[in-house]
PDB file of C-alpha atoms in Angstrom:
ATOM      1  CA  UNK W   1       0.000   0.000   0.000  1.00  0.00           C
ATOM      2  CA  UNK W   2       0.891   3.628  -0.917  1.00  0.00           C
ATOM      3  CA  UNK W   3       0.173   7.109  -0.798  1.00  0.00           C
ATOM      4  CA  UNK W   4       1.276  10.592  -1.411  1.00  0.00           C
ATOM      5  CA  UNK W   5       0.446  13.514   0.843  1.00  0.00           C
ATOM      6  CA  UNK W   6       1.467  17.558   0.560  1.00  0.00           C
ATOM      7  CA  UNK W   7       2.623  18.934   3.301  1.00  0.00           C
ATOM      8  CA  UNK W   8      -0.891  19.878   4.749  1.00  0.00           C
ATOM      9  CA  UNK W   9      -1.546  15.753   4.683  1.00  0.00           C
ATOM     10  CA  UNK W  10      -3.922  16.077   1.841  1.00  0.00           C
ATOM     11  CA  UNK W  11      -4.145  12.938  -0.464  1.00  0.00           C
ATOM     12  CA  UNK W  12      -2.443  13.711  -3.805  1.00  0.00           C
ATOM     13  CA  UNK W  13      -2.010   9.955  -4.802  1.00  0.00           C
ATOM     14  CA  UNK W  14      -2.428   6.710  -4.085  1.00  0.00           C
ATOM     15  CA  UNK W  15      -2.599   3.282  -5.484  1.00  0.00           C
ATOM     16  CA  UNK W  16      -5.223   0.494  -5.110  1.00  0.00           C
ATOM     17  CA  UNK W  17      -3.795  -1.609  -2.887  1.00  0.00           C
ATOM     18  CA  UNK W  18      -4.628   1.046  -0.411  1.00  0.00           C
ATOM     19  CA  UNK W  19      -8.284   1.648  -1.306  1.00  0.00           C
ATOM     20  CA  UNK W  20      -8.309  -1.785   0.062  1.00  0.00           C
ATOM     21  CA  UNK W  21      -7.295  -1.313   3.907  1.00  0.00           C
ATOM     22  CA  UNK W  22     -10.555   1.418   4.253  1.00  0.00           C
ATOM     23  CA  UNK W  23     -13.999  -0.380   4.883  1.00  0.00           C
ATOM     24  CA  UNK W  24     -15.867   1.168   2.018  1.00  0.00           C
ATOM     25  CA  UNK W  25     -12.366   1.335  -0.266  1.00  0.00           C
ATOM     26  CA  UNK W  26     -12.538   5.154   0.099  1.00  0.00           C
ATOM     27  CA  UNK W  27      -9.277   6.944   0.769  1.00  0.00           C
ATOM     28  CA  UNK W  28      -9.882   9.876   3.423  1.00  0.00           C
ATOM     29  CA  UNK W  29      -9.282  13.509   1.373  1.00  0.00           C
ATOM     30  CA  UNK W  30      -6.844  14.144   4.576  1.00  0.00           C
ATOM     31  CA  UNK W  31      -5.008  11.307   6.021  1.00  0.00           C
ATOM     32  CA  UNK W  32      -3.873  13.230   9.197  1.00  0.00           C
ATOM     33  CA  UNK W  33      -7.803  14.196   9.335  1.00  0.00           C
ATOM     34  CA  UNK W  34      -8.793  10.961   8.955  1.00  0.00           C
ATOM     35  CA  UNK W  35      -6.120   9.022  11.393  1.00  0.00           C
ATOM     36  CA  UNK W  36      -6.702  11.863  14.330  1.00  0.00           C
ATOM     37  CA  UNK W  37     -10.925  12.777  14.192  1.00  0.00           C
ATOM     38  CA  UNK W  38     -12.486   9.477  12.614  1.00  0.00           C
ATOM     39  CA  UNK W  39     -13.849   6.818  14.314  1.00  0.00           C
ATOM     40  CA  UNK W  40     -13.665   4.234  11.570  1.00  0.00           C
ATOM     41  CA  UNK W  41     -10.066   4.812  11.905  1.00  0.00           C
ATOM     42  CA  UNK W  42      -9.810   4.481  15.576  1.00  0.00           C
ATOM     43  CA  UNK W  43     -11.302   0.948  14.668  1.00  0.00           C
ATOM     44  CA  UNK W  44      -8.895   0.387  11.998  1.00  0.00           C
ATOM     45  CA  UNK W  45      -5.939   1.685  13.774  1.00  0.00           C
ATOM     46  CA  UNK W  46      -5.851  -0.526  16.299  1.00  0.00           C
ATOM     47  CA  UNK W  47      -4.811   0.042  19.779  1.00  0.00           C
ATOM     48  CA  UNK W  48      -5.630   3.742  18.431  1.00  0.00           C
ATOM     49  CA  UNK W  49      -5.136   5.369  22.285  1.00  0.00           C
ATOM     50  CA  UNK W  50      -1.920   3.804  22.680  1.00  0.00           C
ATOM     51  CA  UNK W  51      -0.395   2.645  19.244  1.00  0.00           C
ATOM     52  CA  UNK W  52      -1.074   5.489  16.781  1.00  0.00           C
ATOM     53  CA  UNK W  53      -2.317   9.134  18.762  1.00  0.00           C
ATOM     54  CA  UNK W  54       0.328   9.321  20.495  1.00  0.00           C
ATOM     55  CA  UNK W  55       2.796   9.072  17.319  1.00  0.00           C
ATOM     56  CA  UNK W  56       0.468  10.469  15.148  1.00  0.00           C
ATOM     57  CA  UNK W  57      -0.674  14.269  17.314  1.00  0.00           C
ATOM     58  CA  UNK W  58       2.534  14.918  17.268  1.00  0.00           C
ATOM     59  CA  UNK W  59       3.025  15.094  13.718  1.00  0.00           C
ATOM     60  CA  UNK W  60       0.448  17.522  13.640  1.00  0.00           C
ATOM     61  CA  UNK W  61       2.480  19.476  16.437  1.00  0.00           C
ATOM     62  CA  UNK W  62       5.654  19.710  14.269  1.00  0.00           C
ATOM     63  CA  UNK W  63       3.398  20.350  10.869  1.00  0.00           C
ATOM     64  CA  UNK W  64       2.005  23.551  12.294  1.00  0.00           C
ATOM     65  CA  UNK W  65       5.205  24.507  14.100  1.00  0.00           C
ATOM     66  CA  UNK W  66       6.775  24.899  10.443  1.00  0.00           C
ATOM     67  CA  UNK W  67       3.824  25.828   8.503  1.00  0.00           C
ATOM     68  CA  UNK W  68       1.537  27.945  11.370  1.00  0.00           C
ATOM     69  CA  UNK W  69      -0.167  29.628   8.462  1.00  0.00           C
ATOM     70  CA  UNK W  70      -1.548  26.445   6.889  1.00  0.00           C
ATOM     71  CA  UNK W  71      -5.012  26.982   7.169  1.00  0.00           C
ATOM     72  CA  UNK W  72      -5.718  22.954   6.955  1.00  0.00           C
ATOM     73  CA  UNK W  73      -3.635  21.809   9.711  1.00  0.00           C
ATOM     74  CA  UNK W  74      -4.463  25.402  12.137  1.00  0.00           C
ATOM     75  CA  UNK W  75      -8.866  23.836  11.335  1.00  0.00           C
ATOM     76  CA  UNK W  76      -7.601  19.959  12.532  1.00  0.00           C
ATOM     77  CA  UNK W  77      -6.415  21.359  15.337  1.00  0.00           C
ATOM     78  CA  UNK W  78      -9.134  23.071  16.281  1.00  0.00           C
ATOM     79  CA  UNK W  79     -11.142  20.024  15.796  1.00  0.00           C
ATOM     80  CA  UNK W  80      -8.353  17.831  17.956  1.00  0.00           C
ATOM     81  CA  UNK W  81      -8.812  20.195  20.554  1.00  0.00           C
ATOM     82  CA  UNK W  82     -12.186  20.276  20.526  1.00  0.00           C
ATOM     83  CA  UNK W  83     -11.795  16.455  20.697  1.00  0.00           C
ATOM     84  CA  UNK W  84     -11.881  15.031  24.496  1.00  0.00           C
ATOM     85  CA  UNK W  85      -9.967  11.899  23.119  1.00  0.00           C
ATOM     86  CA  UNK W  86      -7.435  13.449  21.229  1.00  0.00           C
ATOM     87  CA  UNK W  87      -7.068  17.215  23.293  1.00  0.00           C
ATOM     88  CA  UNK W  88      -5.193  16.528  26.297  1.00  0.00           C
ATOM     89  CA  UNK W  89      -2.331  13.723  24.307  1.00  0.00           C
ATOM     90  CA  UNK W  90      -2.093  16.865  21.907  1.00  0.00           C
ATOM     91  CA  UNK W  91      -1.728  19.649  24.672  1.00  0.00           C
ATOM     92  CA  UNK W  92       0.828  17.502  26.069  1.00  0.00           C
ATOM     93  CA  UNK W  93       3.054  17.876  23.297  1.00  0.00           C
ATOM     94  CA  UNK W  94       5.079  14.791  23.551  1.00  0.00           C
ATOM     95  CA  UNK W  95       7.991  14.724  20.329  1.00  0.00           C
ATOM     96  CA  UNK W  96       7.639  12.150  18.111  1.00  0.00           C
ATOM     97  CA  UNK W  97       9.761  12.934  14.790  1.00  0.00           C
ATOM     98  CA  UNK W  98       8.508  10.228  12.087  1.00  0.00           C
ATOM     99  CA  UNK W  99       6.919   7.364  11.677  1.00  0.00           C
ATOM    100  CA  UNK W 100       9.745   5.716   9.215  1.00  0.00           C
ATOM    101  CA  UNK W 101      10.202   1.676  10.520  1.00  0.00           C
ATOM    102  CA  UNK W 102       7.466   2.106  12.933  1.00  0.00           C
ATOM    103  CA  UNK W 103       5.125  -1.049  13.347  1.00  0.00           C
ATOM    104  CA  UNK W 104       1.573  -0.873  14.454  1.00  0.00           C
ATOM    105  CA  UNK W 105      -1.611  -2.639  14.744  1.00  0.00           C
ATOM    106  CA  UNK W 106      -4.147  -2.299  11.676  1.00  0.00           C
ATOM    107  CA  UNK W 107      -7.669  -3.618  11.255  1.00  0.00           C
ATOM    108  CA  UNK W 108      -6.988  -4.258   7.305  1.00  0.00           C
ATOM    109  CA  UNK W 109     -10.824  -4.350   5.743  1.00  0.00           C
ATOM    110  CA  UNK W 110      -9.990  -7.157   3.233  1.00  0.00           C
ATOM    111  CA  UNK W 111      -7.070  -8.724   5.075  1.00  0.00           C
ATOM    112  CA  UNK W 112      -7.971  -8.713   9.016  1.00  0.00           C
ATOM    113  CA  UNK W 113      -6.180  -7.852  11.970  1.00  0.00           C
ATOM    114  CA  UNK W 114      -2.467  -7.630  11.998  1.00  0.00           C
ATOM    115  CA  UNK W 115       0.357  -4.920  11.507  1.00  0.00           C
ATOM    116  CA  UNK W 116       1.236  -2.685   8.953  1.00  0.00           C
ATOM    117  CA  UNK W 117       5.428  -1.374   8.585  1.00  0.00           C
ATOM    118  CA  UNK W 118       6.070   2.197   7.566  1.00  0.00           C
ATOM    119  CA  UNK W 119       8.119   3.597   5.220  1.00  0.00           C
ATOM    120  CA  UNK W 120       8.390   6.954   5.031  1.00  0.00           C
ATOM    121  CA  UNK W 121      10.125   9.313   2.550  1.00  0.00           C
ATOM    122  CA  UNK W 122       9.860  13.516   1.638  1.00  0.00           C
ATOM    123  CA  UNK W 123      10.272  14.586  -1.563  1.00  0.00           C
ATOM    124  CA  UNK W 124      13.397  17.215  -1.842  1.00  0.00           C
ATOM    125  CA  UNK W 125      11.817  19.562  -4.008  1.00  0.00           C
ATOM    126  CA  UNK W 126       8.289  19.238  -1.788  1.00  0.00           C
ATOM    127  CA  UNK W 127       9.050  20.192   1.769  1.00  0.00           C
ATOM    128  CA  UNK W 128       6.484  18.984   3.766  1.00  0.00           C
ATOM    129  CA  UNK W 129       5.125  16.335   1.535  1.00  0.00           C
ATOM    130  CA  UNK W 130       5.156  12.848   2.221  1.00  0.00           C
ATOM    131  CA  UNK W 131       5.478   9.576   0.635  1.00  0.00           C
ATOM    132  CA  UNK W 132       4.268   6.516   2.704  1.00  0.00           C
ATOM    133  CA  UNK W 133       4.782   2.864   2.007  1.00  0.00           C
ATOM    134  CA  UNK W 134       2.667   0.492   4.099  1.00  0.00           C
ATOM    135  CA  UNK W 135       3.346  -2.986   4.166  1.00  0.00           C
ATOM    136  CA  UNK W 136       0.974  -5.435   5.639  1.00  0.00           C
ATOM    137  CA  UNK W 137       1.690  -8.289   7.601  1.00  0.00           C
ATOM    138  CA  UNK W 138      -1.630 -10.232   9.065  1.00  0.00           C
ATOM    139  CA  UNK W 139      -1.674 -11.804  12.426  1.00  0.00           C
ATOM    140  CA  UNK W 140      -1.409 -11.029  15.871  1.00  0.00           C
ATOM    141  CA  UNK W 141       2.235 -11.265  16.619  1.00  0.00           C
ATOM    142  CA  UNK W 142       4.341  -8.381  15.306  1.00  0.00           C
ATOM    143  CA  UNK W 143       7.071  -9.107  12.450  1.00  0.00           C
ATOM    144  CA  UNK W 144      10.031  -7.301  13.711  1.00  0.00           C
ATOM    145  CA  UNK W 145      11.125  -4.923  15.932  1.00  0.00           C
ATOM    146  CA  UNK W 146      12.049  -1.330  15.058  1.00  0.00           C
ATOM    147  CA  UNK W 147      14.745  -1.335  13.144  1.00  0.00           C
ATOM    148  CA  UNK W 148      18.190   0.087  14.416  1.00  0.00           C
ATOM    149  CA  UNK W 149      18.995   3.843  12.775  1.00  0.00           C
ATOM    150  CA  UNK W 150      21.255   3.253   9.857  1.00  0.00           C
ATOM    151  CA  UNK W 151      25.135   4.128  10.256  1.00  0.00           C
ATOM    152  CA  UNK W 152      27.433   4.499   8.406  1.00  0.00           C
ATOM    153  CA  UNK W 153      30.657   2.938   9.287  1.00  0.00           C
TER     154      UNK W 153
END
């Protein structure tokens, strides 16, 4: 699964294998929207309160910290913090930098449970913008473990 965000976490692209993780095959317009304020993805996302908000809010932290005039991110979080579920693990700010080799829990809609990898990448002439790899692995035991950073030596 795939997918292609600007920098204000609107979809730009994405390819079918992802229409197939969403209940009704519908990509979200806004995948930060969707991940943060929806409860079908508080479903699919599983372990939502502990796996994804908590890596995920702060995303949103860091987006508006470099782009404070981006009316899209300053409207999600009003609606976060408007949000009893998502206000007070957004108020307390808690740095998370990327989600790149992270492994969480996923309700997949065709597949089942089990836990999706991340691969994350920005485009160098598209600050902000994102391009996300997911790659599903069903079951209820994890694959892996993070990954070490790379180094060079």
């Amino acid at each position: 699964m795939a997918y292609i965000t600007d920098a204000s976490w609107d979809m730009l692209a994405y390819n079918e294998a992802l229409t197939t993780m969403f209940p009704d095959r519908k990509v979200p317009g806004n995948i930060m929207r969707w991940m943060v304020l929806d409860p079908v993805a508080r479903r699919t996302l599983m372990d939502w309160h502990t796996a994804w908000a908590p890596m995920v809010l702060p995303q949103l932290r860091a987006a508006l910290a470099s782009r404070p005039e981006d009316g899209t991110l300053r409207q999600i979080e009003k609606e976060v913090l408007a949000d009893p579920e998502t206000a007070a693990p957004y108020d307390a700010g808690n740095p998370y930098p990327h989600p790149d080799g992270d492994e969480r829990p996923l309700l997949h809609a065709e597949r089942g449970p089990g836990w999706v990898t991340m691969c994350a990448a920005q485009p160098l002439t598209a600050p902000g913008a994102r391009l996300m790899i997911l790659v599903f692995h069903p079951g209820a035991q994890r694959s892996h473990t993070r990954a070490p950073m790379l180094r060079a030596h």
